[in-house]
Amino acid sequence: MTRESPPISLVVGPRDECNGKRFREAMEGIRVKYGKGRPGTRPGEIAEDSAYNTRDARAYLRRMGVKASMSVNIRDKLGRGKGDPTGSIQKHISG
């Protein structure tokens, strides 16, 4: 597939909903005709942006046997905040 190719699956949802929630629905909509026989429904590899990089999406792809080439969301890479490990906030309050 190239940038100029038509979409192989299209899912429409509310504009304020996270794209990752519609990932499974979009994957199940894939039907590609390769020649004789049934159309293919399982790609060998998926290349998507970080909006689809969710735990559920990766687990779904593992179960289907599809390789995931998704960019990592920087917020996920950084992890949750650790609070104030240095105590600098407390110093300013008690000062």
XYZ file of C-alpha atoms in Angstrom:
95
model
C 0.000 0.000 0.000
C 1.146 3.511 -0.709
C 0.024 6.922 0.455
C -2.004 7.304 -2.742
C -3.813 3.962 -2.302
C -7.444 3.961 -1.190
C -8.117 2.921 2.431
C -8.591 -0.811 2.942
C -10.845 -0.287 5.965
C -12.847 2.725 7.081
C -14.522 3.243 10.460
C -16.461 6.385 11.353
C -16.977 7.367 14.981
C -17.392 10.418 17.189
C -14.702 13.019 16.623
C -13.789 13.284 20.306
C -13.239 9.537 20.725
C -9.747 8.059 20.922
C -8.690 6.365 17.660
C -7.358 3.382 19.566
C -10.877 2.406 20.630
C -11.839 1.758 16.991
C -8.674 -0.179 16.094
C -10.162 -3.664 16.402
C -13.231 -2.668 14.386
C -10.997 -1.271 11.632
C -8.846 -4.425 11.576
C -11.896 -6.675 11.286
C -13.071 -4.628 8.295
C -9.995 -5.497 6.196
C -10.760 -7.599 3.120
C -8.087 -7.745 0.399
C -8.590 -9.827 -2.740
C -5.311 -11.538 -3.731
C -6.588 -13.741 -6.527
C -8.678 -16.888 -6.450
C -10.316 -17.884 -3.207
C -11.427 -15.920 -0.201
C -10.117 -12.397 0.387
C -7.297 -12.000 2.893
C -8.287 -10.638 6.289
C -4.990 -10.723 8.171
C -2.020 -8.591 7.106
C 1.522 -9.705 7.874
C 2.497 -6.378 9.428
C 0.779 -3.191 10.571
C 2.460 0.231 10.457
C 0.443 2.810 12.396
C 0.965 5.955 14.409
C 1.081 6.257 18.190
C -2.693 6.800 18.509
C -3.151 3.049 18.041
C -0.355 2.061 20.413
C -2.552 0.683 23.194
C -2.250 -2.450 25.291
C -5.485 -3.821 23.799
C -4.364 -3.188 20.205
C -0.988 -4.891 20.727
C -2.622 -7.876 22.466
C -5.107 -8.208 19.594
C -2.303 -8.159 17.017
C -0.312 -10.775 18.975
C -3.343 -13.085 19.073
C -3.820 -12.628 15.319
C -0.122 -13.253 14.618
C 0.401 -9.826 13.037
C 3.682 -7.934 13.500
C 3.159 -4.464 14.997
C 5.303 -1.582 13.727
C 3.748 1.208 15.748
C 5.550 4.292 16.922
C 5.690 4.669 20.681
C 3.702 7.491 22.232
C 6.140 9.709 24.153
C 3.710 9.950 27.093
C 3.734 6.154 27.426
C 7.511 6.065 27.235
C 7.871 8.612 30.044
C 5.410 6.814 32.295
C 3.413 8.301 35.110
C 4.818 11.115 37.185
C 6.605 10.090 40.341
C 5.258 12.988 42.373
C 7.990 15.091 43.926
C 10.892 12.769 44.774
C 13.194 15.655 45.762
C 10.727 17.255 48.183
C 11.179 20.682 46.567
C 7.463 21.460 46.745
C 7.372 20.735 50.457
C 10.423 22.980 51.010
C 8.664 25.945 49.409
C 5.471 25.400 51.395
C 7.098 25.025 54.807
C 9.659 27.773 54.180
